[in-house]
Every structure is written in C-alpha cells, then in structure tokens.
C-alpha atoms as one frame of an Amber mdcrd trajectory, in Angstrom:
protein
 109.941 -84.677-176.547 108.932 -83.679-180.088 110.518 -80.588-181.650 109.445
 -78.407-184.579 111.568 -75.549-185.914 108.976 -73.370-187.614 109.552 -70.345
-189.839 107.098 -67.493-190.385 107.681 -66.070-193.859 105.869 -63.430-195.895
 106.009 -60.290-197.976 106.513 -57.114-195.956 103.343 -55.906-194.143 101.483
 -59.211-194.567 101.351 -59.536-190.761 104.094 -62.035-189.849 105.148 -60.404
-186.609 101.540 -59.761-185.583 100.788 -63.435-186.225 103.778 -64.420-184.088
 102.425 -62.287-181.236  98.940 -63.834-181.589 100.374 -67.372-181.606 102.364
 -66.679-178.430  99.293 -65.201-176.753  96.999 -68.035-177.799  99.323 -70.709
-176.394  99.821 -68.751-173.164 103.428 -67.578-173.507 102.537 -63.870-173.259
  99.658 -62.222-171.442  99.399 -59.173-173.665  99.765 -58.943-177.432 102.452
 -56.555-178.589 101.889 -54.082-181.392 104.120 -53.563-184.410 102.992 -49.933
-184.598 103.797 -49.332-180.920 107.111 -51.211-181.107 106.148 -53.607-178.325
 106.405 -56.988-180.060 108.400 -59.883-178.637 110.484 -60.704-181.728 111.278
 -57.191-183.032 113.850 -56.546-180.329 116.075 -54.040-182.141 115.298 -50.372
-181.487 115.372 -49.743-185.223 112.815 -52.506-185.838 110.485 -50.952-183.276
 110.909 -47.499-184.804 110.310 -48.566-188.399 107.728 -51.275-187.744 109.547
 -53.855-189.875 111.506 -56.993-189.067 115.200 -56.669-189.921 116.810 -59.563
-188.025 115.388 -63.044-187.598 114.346 -63.838-184.036 113.640 -67.099-182.209
 110.933 -67.671-179.616 109.591 -70.947-178.230 106.182 -72.286-177.211 104.483
 -75.625-176.620 101.492 -77.274-178.285 100.628 -80.265-176.092 103.769 -82.448
-176.207 105.292 -80.519-179.120 107.902 -77.809-178.503 107.938 -75.240-181.306
 110.914 -72.966-181.967 109.268 -70.206-183.961 111.531 -68.055-186.146 110.157
 -64.700-187.297 111.956 -63.496-190.421 112.112 -60.192-192.332 109.612 -59.629
-195.104 111.280 -56.799-196.984 113.303 -58.068-199.968 116.287 -55.932-198.929
 116.779 -58.319-195.986 116.434 -61.582-197.900 119.856 -62.642-196.572 118.278
 -63.115-193.124 115.658 -65.433-194.640 118.308 -67.353-196.567 120.217 -68.256
-193.429 117.097 -69.523-191.682 115.842 -71.831-194.449 118.403 -74.534-193.791
 117.335 -74.995-190.158 113.560 -75.222-190.639 111.313 -78.275-190.395 108.258
 -76.401-191.653 106.937 -72.971-192.613 103.818 -70.857-192.296 103.708 -68.582
-195.350 101.538 -65.531-194.641  99.486 -63.887-197.396  97.318 -60.794-196.952
  93.616 -61.198-197.727  93.644 -57.575-198.901  96.886 -57.132-200.860  97.036
 -60.768-201.996 100.091 -62.501-203.429 103.029 -60.067-203.591 106.386 -60.218
-205.356 108.307 -61.425-202.317 105.666 -64.096-201.640 106.355 -65.653-205.023
 110.137 -65.571-204.517 109.745 -67.267-201.128 107.311 -69.925-202.359 109.519
 -70.880-205.299 112.418 -71.375-202.903 110.352 -73.370-200.391 109.193 -75.675
-203.177 112.725 -76.120-204.508 113.966 -77.056-201.024 110.873 -79.225-200.364
 110.135 -77.520-197.046 106.615 -78.398-195.783 104.493 -75.242-195.925 101.105
 -74.143-194.588  99.555 -70.981-196.027  97.802 -68.550-193.680  95.695 -65.839
-195.327  95.745 -62.987-192.815  93.683 -59.789-192.374  90.235 -61.233-193.110
  88.877 -58.554-190.755  90.208 -55.724-192.948  88.113 -53.820-195.475  88.757
 -55.212-198.937  89.473 -58.761-197.721  88.678 -61.441-200.327  88.238 -65.215
-200.288  87.661 -66.869-203.678  89.813 -64.313-205.495  92.706 -64.854-203.074
  92.469 -68.621-203.492  92.557 -68.152-207.273  95.611 -65.888-206.971  97.406
 -68.388-204.723  96.652 -71.192-207.166  97.698 -69.119-210.180 100.778 -67.332
-208.819 102.102 -69.611-206.044 101.027 -73.225-206.511  97.906 -75.093-207.648
  98.571 -77.790-205.002  96.487 -76.130-202.283  93.817 -77.480-199.953  91.466
 -74.889-198.392  90.871 -76.169-194.851  87.809 -74.039-194.290  85.975 -70.897
-195.296  85.963 -67.390-193.794  82.846 -65.441-193.027  82.070 -61.823-192.155
  84.925 -60.636-194.356  86.019 -57.052-193.806  84.524 -56.755-190.323  85.800
 -57.203-186.765  83.416 -60.158-186.542  85.183 -62.039-189.342  85.673 -65.742
-188.549  87.098 -68.933-189.989  84.917 -72.048-190.149  86.822 -75.330-190.743
  85.256 -77.606-193.339  83.487 -80.597-191.793  84.663 -83.987-193.041  81.953
 -84.323-195.702  82.819 -80.937-197.249  86.569 -81.348-196.882  86.556 -84.772
-198.525  85.973 -83.647-202.158  88.441 -80.760-201.736  91.150 -83.164-200.581
  90.698 -85.833-203.218  91.916 -84.022-206.346  95.214 -82.628-205.041  96.027
 -85.777-203.035  95.099 -88.350-205.698  97.512 -86.698-208.117 100.374 -88.056
-205.982  98.752 -91.310-204.834  97.102 -93.606-207.408  96.028 -96.074-204.705
  94.034 -93.283-203.090  92.113 -92.700-206.304  91.519 -96.448-206.754  90.157
 -96.718-203.198  87.810 -93.795-203.881  86.497 -95.415-207.075  85.911 -98.645
-205.181  84.186 -96.686-202.389  86.731 -97.915-199.882  88.297 -94.590-198.968
  87.776 -93.728-195.311  88.062 -90.216-193.878  90.936 -91.437-191.696  92.905
 -92.655-194.709  92.257 -89.412-196.558  93.391 -87.358-193.572  96.488 -89.519
-193.241  97.320 -88.870-196.886  96.960 -85.131-196.246  99.418 -85.307-193.332
 101.886 -87.378-195.342 101.789 -85.242-198.487 101.944 -81.982-196.530 105.052
 -83.340-194.810 106.533 -84.132-198.215 105.758 -80.569-199.456 103.482 -81.979
-202.183 100.358 -80.096-201.062  99.812 -76.951-199.007  96.811 -76.585-196.671
  95.363 -73.054-196.602  93.921 -71.409-193.482  92.215 -68.019-193.216  92.154
 -65.722-190.205  93.229 -62.517-188.529  96.271 -61.983-186.351  94.614 -58.871
-184.927  91.368 -60.502-183.737  92.612 -64.081-183.354  90.135 -65.510-185.852
  91.416 -68.767-187.357  94.565 -68.844-185.214  93.398 -71.758-183.058  92.745
 -73.765-186.219  96.175 -72.800-187.575  97.828 -74.006-184.361  95.986 -77.316
-184.682  97.200 -77.543-188.290 100.795 -76.888-187.225 100.524 -79.665-184.643
  98.915 -82.206-186.963 100.232 -81.468-190.441 103.867 -80.353-190.154 106.570
 -82.974-189.537 108.624 -82.814-186.353 112.403 -82.526-186.351 114.325 -85.658
-187.230 116.924 -85.901-184.478 119.401 -88.434-183.163 120.712 -87.237-179.811
 123.153 -90.154-179.642 124.479 -89.734-183.181 127.620 -87.907-184.320 127.734
 -84.203-183.486 126.313 -82.175-186.381 124.869 -78.684-186.520 125.043 -75.350
-188.298 125.311 -71.717-187.197 122.622 -69.586-188.842 122.855 -66.357-186.871
 125.524 -64.426-184.961 124.845 -61.442-182.738 126.816 -59.502-180.167 125.880
 -59.359-176.518 125.873 -56.358-174.191 129.592 -56.772-173.521 130.420 -57.117
-177.216 130.833 -60.903-177.057 129.722 -63.081-179.957 126.592 -65.199-179.480
 125.992 -67.924-182.069 122.569 -69.409-182.867 122.965 -73.039-183.943 120.503
 -75.689-185.075 121.609 -79.152-183.991 120.793 -81.954-186.420 122.512 -84.790
-184.587 124.345 -85.476-181.341 124.583 -83.391-178.181 126.726 -80.281-177.650
 127.784 -79.524-174.084 129.422 -76.620-172.303 133.220 -76.833-172.263 133.168
 -78.794-175.537 135.921 -77.682-177.910 134.944 -77.096-181.540 136.949 -76.692
-184.739 135.338 -74.074-186.948 136.041 -72.795-190.442 139.697 -72.435-191.477
 140.794 -74.541-188.507 139.824 -71.912-185.937 139.064 -73.439-182.542 136.828
 -72.374-179.685 135.393 -73.679-176.445 131.694 -73.405-175.638 131.460 -71.538
-172.328 127.655 -71.305-172.016 124.509 -72.597-173.731 120.893 -71.417-173.749
 117.947 -73.228-175.301 114.520 -71.812-176.052 111.655 -72.761-173.780 108.228
 -71.158-173.273 109.067 -67.837-174.873 112.551 -67.247-173.491 116.106 -68.568
-173.635 117.025 -70.718-170.632 120.569 -71.658-169.590 121.272 -75.369-169.951
 124.329 -77.590-169.779 123.763 -78.931-173.294 121.743 -78.615-176.491 120.545
 -81.804-178.173 119.663 -82.762-181.724 116.551 -81.075-183.100 116.901 -78.007
-180.882 118.230 -74.496-181.421 120.836 -73.249-178.974 122.553 -69.958-178.228
 126.288 -70.543-177.783 128.849 -68.376-176.001 132.643 -68.576-176.103 133.205
 -69.033-179.849 135.063 -65.825-180.650 135.956 -66.861-184.204 132.491 -68.179
-185.139 130.828 -66.988-188.337 127.458 -67.578-189.931 127.455 -70.812-191.908
 130.048 -72.527-189.698 129.587 -76.247-189.181 129.501 -77.781-185.718 130.933
 -81.283-185.894 130.108 -83.084-189.123 128.487 -81.157-191.983 124.689 -81.550
-191.734 122.732 -83.036-194.591 120.802 -79.819-195.051 120.791 -76.818-197.405
 121.940 -74.469-194.618 125.165 -73.452-196.326 123.768 -73.094-199.834 122.694
 -69.911-201.548 118.970 -69.936-202.325 118.570 -66.317-203.388 120.578 -64.013
-205.617 123.539 -62.211-204.014 123.448 -58.406-203.593 123.543 -56.604-206.923
 124.090 -53.008-205.773 126.981 -51.182-204.170 127.593 -47.823-202.516 130.526
 -46.023-200.923 130.000 -45.194-197.259 132.018 -42.483-195.568 131.956 -41.010
-192.046 130.449 -37.584-191.479 133.498 -36.798-189.337 136.903 -37.817-190.765
 138.012 -38.767-187.248 135.437 -41.616-187.301 137.089 -43.398-190.230 138.720
 -46.073-188.065 135.579 -46.563-185.979 133.506 -46.930-189.162 135.837 -49.657
-190.414 135.455 -51.547-187.130 131.661 -51.121-187.039 131.139 -52.287-190.621
 133.394 -55.288-190.022 131.242 -56.286-187.036 128.040 -55.895-189.060 129.506
 -57.976-191.901 130.228 -60.750-189.380 126.509 -60.856-188.611 125.501 -60.705
-192.281 127.792 -62.588-194.698 126.021 -61.117-197.727 127.109 -57.626-196.684
 130.270 -57.485-198.742 132.858 -54.915-197.695 135.485 -53.578-200.071 138.334
 -51.526-198.631 140.127 -49.019-200.847 143.279 -48.174-198.906 144.533 -45.772
-201.564 141.433 -43.558-201.385 140.559 -44.372-197.797 137.056 -45.543-198.805
 134.807 -48.449-197.897 132.194 -49.835-200.301 129.323 -51.999-199.103 127.117
 -54.293-201.191 123.348 -53.945-200.886 120.018 -55.415-201.950 118.232 -52.072
-202.066 117.726 -48.537-200.816 115.842 -49.526-197.654 118.818 -51.603-196.548
 120.995 -48.523-197.000 118.678 -46.464-194.785 118.698 -49.168-192.116 122.487
 -49.446-192.253 122.767 -45.692-191.788 120.433 -45.750-188.789 122.194 -48.792
-187.279 125.588 -47.112-187.460 124.166 -43.997-185.798 122.168 -45.780-183.073
 124.517 -48.628-182.147 127.930 -47.123-182.880 127.357 -43.371-182.711 128.715
 -42.864-186.232 126.969 -40.563-188.694 127.650 -41.650-192.274 127.028 -40.458
-195.796 126.382 -42.622-198.868 127.241 -41.999-202.475 124.808 -42.826-205.244
 124.009 -46.534-205.460 125.636 -48.272-208.426 125.135 -51.764-209.875 127.549
 -54.551-208.977 128.701 -55.737-212.377 130.754 -58.812-213.307 133.263 -59.541
-216.057 133.237 -62.582-218.325 135.896 -63.747-220.753 135.553 -63.063-224.473
 137.969 -65.835-225.409 140.991 -67.826-224.283 144.242 -66.242-223.152 147.533
 -67.455-221.741 150.710 -66.067-220.240 153.862 -67.425-218.617 156.899 -65.998
-216.821 159.967 -68.120-216.119 162.175 -68.260-213.075 165.442 -66.270-213.410
 164.469 -64.822-216.797 163.843 -61.124-217.318 161.624 -59.295-216.687 160.527
 -61.692-213.905 161.934 -60.466-210.550 160.502 -63.429-208.621 162.075 -66.848
-207.986 159.125 -68.662-209.520 157.788 -69.973-212.814 154.051 -69.504-213.319
 152.088 -70.146-216.506 148.319 -69.699-216.614 145.610 -70.148-219.238 142.097
 -68.739-218.872 139.121 -70.253-220.694 135.441 -69.221-220.690 133.118 -71.545
-218.753 129.318 -71.955-218.771 127.270 -69.190-217.137 126.756 -69.902-213.459
 129.721 -72.266-213.162 131.866 -69.839-211.165 135.647 -70.247-211.185 137.592
 -73.509-211.487 141.339 -73.940-210.938 143.094 -76.821-212.694 146.598 -78.190
-213.188 148.323 -79.265-216.398 151.586 -79.753-214.512 152.535 -82.574-212.176
 151.448 -81.915-208.606 154.779 -83.294-207.404 156.843 -80.956-209.579 157.207
 -78.505-206.701 156.091 -78.196-203.053 152.307 -78.221-202.573 152.445 -74.937
-200.653 153.530 -73.173-203.851 150.570 -74.582-205.811 148.268 -73.477-202.992
 149.787 -69.982-203.069 149.044 -69.752-206.810 145.478 -71.056-206.443 144.641
 -68.703-203.566 146.154 -65.731-205.386 144.225 -66.564-208.565 140.977 -66.470
-206.620 141.904 -63.156-205.009 143.094 -61.573-208.266 139.914 -62.519-210.134
 138.036 -60.282-207.700 139.153 -57.363-209.881 139.311 -57.920-213.618 140.413
 -55.627-216.424 137.632 -53.170-215.580 137.794 -53.690-211.809 134.822 -56.088
-211.511 134.846 -59.691-210.350 135.691 -62.145-213.140 133.393 -65.166-213.087
 132.446 -68.225-215.113 135.934 -69.199-216.177 138.509 -71.956-215.814 142.080
 -71.081-214.864 144.672 -73.739-215.739 148.252 -73.750-214.489 150.355 -74.665
-217.507 153.904 -74.045-216.231 155.529 -74.314-212.830 159.028 -74.094-211.451
 160.972 -72.974-208.407 164.442 -72.577-206.930 165.124 -75.306-204.359 165.970
 -74.384-200.800 169.533 -73.053-200.553 171.555 -72.886-197.354 175.019 -71.588
-196.504 177.193 -73.286-193.966 176.568 -71.863-190.501 174.130 -69.293-191.966
 170.959 -71.304-192.579 168.246 -70.652-195.161 169.087 -68.135-197.927 165.911
 -66.395-199.133 167.742 -64.597-201.904 168.430 -67.917-203.668 165.378 -69.973
-202.615 161.752 -69.738-203.704 159.129 -68.879-201.099 155.368 -68.618-201.189
 155.738 -64.858-201.498 157.400 -65.317-204.909 154.358 -67.172-206.243 151.896
 -64.780-204.597 153.768 -61.853-206.129 154.110 -63.246-209.649 150.649 -64.796
-210.105 148.693 -61.486-210.450 151.027 -60.307-213.233 150.683 -63.563-215.180
 146.929 -63.823-214.659 146.154 -60.251-215.722 148.320 -60.755-218.824 146.243
 -63.859-219.638 143.037 -61.878-219.059 144.278 -59.181-221.437 144.958 -61.796
-224.091 141.470 -63.268-223.658 139.616 -59.960-223.251 136.680 -59.444-220.911
 133.209 -57.966-221.219 131.338 -56.174-218.433 127.871 -57.489-217.557 125.313
 -55.606-215.443 122.655 -57.240-213.211 119.146 -57.425-214.678 115.807 -57.944
-212.963 112.837 -59.810-214.360 109.774 -57.637-213.776 106.034 -58.142-213.768
 103.983 -54.959-213.922 100.200 -54.860-213.591  98.546 -51.519-214.404  95.069
 -50.305-215.365  94.722 -50.936-219.093  93.829 -47.311-219.819  97.171 -46.127
-218.352  99.348 -48.242-220.654 100.036 -45.293-222.966 101.553 -43.320-220.079
 103.453 -46.279-218.632 105.332 -47.375-221.764 107.422 -44.169-222.078 108.248
 -44.443-218.371 109.523 -47.991-218.900 111.603 -46.852-221.879 113.254 -44.097
-219.803 114.259 -46.705-217.208 115.636 -49.031-219.918 112.955 -51.625-219.179
 112.210 -53.987-222.059 108.690 -55.520-222.027 108.664 -58.976-223.595 105.033
 -59.940-223.150 101.873 -57.876-222.746  98.432 -59.282-222.019  95.057 -57.957
-220.942  93.387 -59.387-217.807  89.953 -57.804-217.444  90.511 -54.095-216.841
  94.219 -54.582-216.184  97.242 -54.931-218.411 100.141 -57.177-217.362 103.606
 -56.561-218.769 106.561 -58.866-218.182 110.154 -58.230-219.176 113.573 -57.189
-217.912 115.142 -53.994-216.607 118.487 -53.049-215.057 118.586 -53.677-211.314
 119.836 -50.164-210.672 116.689 -48.680-212.264 114.129 -50.737-210.323 113.890
 -48.447-207.290 113.384 -45.327-209.413 110.735 -47.052-211.522 108.868 -48.104
-208.385 108.905 -44.508-207.124 107.612 -43.092-210.421 104.780 -45.593-210.997
 102.051 -44.171-208.712 101.542 -41.008-210.810 100.741 -42.409-214.266  98.906
 -45.470-212.823  96.758 -43.526-210.291  98.469 -45.473-207.514  97.195 -48.800
-208.880 100.397 -50.078-210.529 101.872 -53.241-208.993 105.530 -53.946-209.743
 107.310 -57.233-208.953 111.059 -57.506-209.478 113.582 -60.243-208.860 117.146
 -60.747-210.047 117.207 -62.770-213.241 120.578 -62.644-215.009 123.577 -60.557
-216.011 123.532 -58.910-219.434 126.322 -57.178-221.389 126.419 -53.439-220.796
 124.856 -52.222-224.007 124.650 -48.451-223.621 127.127 -45.717-222.843 130.677
 -46.065-221.626 131.826 -49.356-220.131 131.700 -48.851-216.336 135.084 -49.181
-214.643 135.397 -49.856-210.921 138.263 -48.187-209.017 140.874 -50.777-208.103
 141.707 -51.528-204.485 144.592 -53.945-205.135 148.227 -53.233-206.065 147.139
 -52.843-209.722 148.853 -55.666-211.628 147.571 -54.057-214.852 150.463 -51.590
-214.504 153.602 -53.673-213.972 155.790 -50.785-212.794 153.182 -49.493-210.346
 152.429 -53.004-209.099 156.069 -53.833-208.316 156.527 -50.455-206.639 153.391
 -50.932-204.516 154.446 -54.466-203.627 157.892 -53.271-202.538 156.309 -50.580
-200.366 153.935 -53.088-198.756 156.734 -55.547-197.996 158.926 -52.743-196.742
 156.122 -51.463-194.503
C-alpha cells in the first residue's frame, strides 16, 4: 500500500478548506460538500472554527486515489496560527499550496513558499476561484513567478474566467512540451542535450517532471475552482502522479514524531503521530521527553475519511494514540526521525498580553485552562506572576487573542479580559562581565562556590553553557544544577526580558563534601546540596550581567506595502506615525511599492488605518525580520516573576519564605 501525507497550505481565505471538501467529494468520501460559511465542513470541527469561518487547528482526513492512500492535513491560513502549520511541516511528503485567482499571491503565501523551498518539500500550486469575478490567468502566473518562484510549470490553461462555467483545460503533450523544457533543462543538462539531438521523447520529459517535482526543483501549477469542481480532477491526477509517496520501513527501528495533541470528551490526551519507521502497537510502552513513560492503550488510523481503530500503526501512516498522559507536541517515538519535525521554521511569537478572569473566583480555573491550551500549542508561552497573581500569554497577533478569549469562554466557561498587547523584547549583552562567590566566605550564605563569566555571542546563536573548571572537581549533579539554573535565570535579565545570544562560562567551582555524624546520618548543615548551587547561581549570574550591561531589543517586521501612486503623499505620514522606516520605494505602473521595517507592535494598527488614505487598495505584507535596539522613549522594563536576584536582600528573604513554605 502506498501512502502520501499531503498538506493543504495557503493564505487565509484562499479556499483551502473548500478545496479539501471538494477533494473528499470528488473521490467519494463524502456525499455532500460542506460550506465554510455554514460551518458544515469536515475538517473545521471546532465550534469556533465553524462560527468564524477560519481554520484554527490542523485536521487530518483520509481518502484513496487508486492504490494510493492520502492523509490530507488541512492547516490554518491566518498568520496568527502559524504554529499549527509549523508542527505539520515535518510530517508531510508533499503540499498543495493554494493561491486565489482573484487576490493573487498574499503575504502568508510568500512566507509559506519560502519555508517549503528551504525544507525541500515537493509542492504543487493550485490557483483557486477561477469562477469568481476578477479572476486572472497570465497576471497570476507572472505574480507567482515574480513573488514565489520562477520554477513553475503551468499544466494547462483556464477558460471562462469569472463565470460559473469556468474550466481548466490540461495542455496536450505538444503544447506542454515547450513549457516543460526550460524549467526542467535547468536542472538536467542531459535533457537539454537530448532535445538538441532530437532524441527527447514525451515519456522522458514527463519522467523528468515527476522526478524534479519530487525533488522540489519545479512546481506544477493547476487552475480551478473548489466551489464548482473545475480543475479538481486534474489536480487529483497530479497529486497521484507527481508527488512522491511516503518512504517507510515497517520492519525498521521504531521512529515517529508527535505533531498534534488534543483532548478527548473525557479530558484524556490524544496524540497525533507520524510514523517514519517501524510499527507501533497497542500496549507498547514508550519513553517520552524527560524520561516520562507511557503505555499506548488504543490506536486509530485514518481510512476513507474517518479514524478507524486498529491494533497498530505502521511506518508512513499517521495514527491517533491514547494512553500517553505525559505526551507533548514534538515528542519522539522511538528513535529521533530524520525529519525537520522538531525544528522551528517560523519566527516565535513576538507579542504578549496579560490575561485575567472576569470573575476573581475563576483565577485557578483560568490557570488550569491556559495550561491545557499550552500543552496543545507549544508556542503559546505562559508566564506566571505569583506576586501579582497574573498570567501573561505570548501571541502572534490580535486575531489569536480574540480566538483565545472565545475558546476560554466556549470550552471552559471562563470569561477573560486582556490588557493592551505589548512587544516581547529580548536583552543582549553590551560587553563581558564576571562574578564569583566562594564557599564559606561572606556574604555567601550557601555551601557552594560558583564563578560565572558572560560573553556576547553572534546574533541567533542562543545561549551556550561552558566549563573552565574540571568536570571531576565536584559531583556532576552540582554542575547540572548550575547549568539548569543559568538557563532559568536568563529568562529574566536586568530589565526583565529574556537574555539571548550569549555564552555563560563557569570559571570557579567548589563544594563542601558530604558530612555525617555517628548514628545521625547525613548533616545538611555542613554538606553541599543541589539547593545550594540553585540558590547561589542567580546571584552570581545577575552580578555578571550587571558588570557586562544589557540592551533591550524590540521585535521588528519587514514590510512590503503596495498603494496607488497618487496616495503616497497621504501614506508617508501614516508610516512615520507608526515608526515605519521605508528603505526602498519604486513605481510599478499605477502603483507604488514601499519596503522597509516597522515595530511588530505597530503592524496591526497600521493595517487598520491603511484603507482610508489608500481608498481600500493598500496591500500590506509583514513578517518578523529581526530585533533592533529600542531607540525611542524609556527603556521598557518587564515586571519580574522570579525571586528577584537583582535585590540580594529581597531574593534571600523570598527564597527563605519559599523553602519554609
């Protein structure tokens, strides 16, 4: 049996979910096509998705094309839910990227295509909505070539554009031949030589198309309409012929990855896992992240539109797993797969807001609900401020905040309020700093010696922990306590933001060996424990950070703004008010295109204000680009949620209270 795990990706409103419904209907899985507007689609199963008409959670549904079983994964299109797309990428064998024949290539389409090309995921392009007024053909192809990739092969031509009678006519071999040669010969010199020598058969040319599509070197383009079904049969044939099937070894070592976790009706965790190798069976015991163990109590696999209970799930397939109470998204099943499933392909959230319950009595329930939601979405970062009794949540945008509010109300019965969204800044070192405190020397109250040096590291390198002391100079558990505490402490720098792009080196170490009294056993008052190193490390590290100094950086978006040229005079002051800095400006016909950078926190407001001065014709694309030093106004400080090692007296008092409690 051949398997294909296929993703449907697109910008919001391009018609992904409608295309999924049409595919399922065409292959006979469903008798009636659901409607996004009516909330009756197969893959938008959440009540909130049906109400809003957008996909929020990825969904899996299966169908067959001859002897090929396709697991089709419908993903969100709105950029606020890019985390859902990220988790799916690592389990896909191929993708259909949907573009609207009316709206054309959108901002999210470009972000997705760049990522698909970087990961070398085979991709077909389906231009949807050819039946809609304003649908275009040549112009859309030009836009795809210019803004997505020039390596495209139009597989046919639409007719009757903008009418219910619109159709897609595949190119016959003689017309397809010249369109195939240029993009294919660029990757195959023998192909070009055979053409020159007039020895290039249609079969060889078609074989080259299949091979290069499977290698993500070229991207066949189909046109059609999910609403009328035009071009969908040809797309299905293209999926069957052009996309590579899953590489799977059912007898190999067990290897898979968890890409989605949801909760069932009884609150139990259900894990979605793609198996790359081996066979997973019910009652198998698995070791998950951090040594957590679980036993698989039930398995479902996808077949003909629904999940069917089976005794096992084999390589190449996607299974739903029950019984793994400690499972989290990104967990490995067996050996780590040779796939990008656990890597980050998109920028992390760059915004944050404080969420509070409408009723103070719901504070505990809100904590529990948000923790459950964070389990299902690892890029929802929660930050608990015990002192103020507040919870902060990281976000991609305002729509995600609205959806979170509705989810908490609908699924948990909790009404919540949000504070104003603020940017998630980071801190970087200005220089090098060091500090050390010695065991049994004032003012150190801990039975430990810890010396740390902090050095700036290249942008994007994250945090590295190193040793300049002998690993055998004290028990390994003490080194591990220091390393873990360093990582935790760097979550809140001198201004309360995460400190990144630095190297932390342990320069001094020391401890009091285990002391025992006759007939009394271990004496903690004279012997070092891990708690001594966990308690001392934040004081030493923050002293080193003070010596080095840190600078706060705010997240910045790269933007591309296309407006009517005659509105440029009204748009420039608007950009200035939002602290946007245009770097290039060029005229394209009657339009003006500006590219530059602006603070992430200003992007939503700019988008809301654009329609007025641009007569509704302004098109704004934004994507995270980099962090830049905060250049205007006061340096933003983030309220601390730790024991505050910046204030030694307060820190030791808080630590004593915590231990005493």
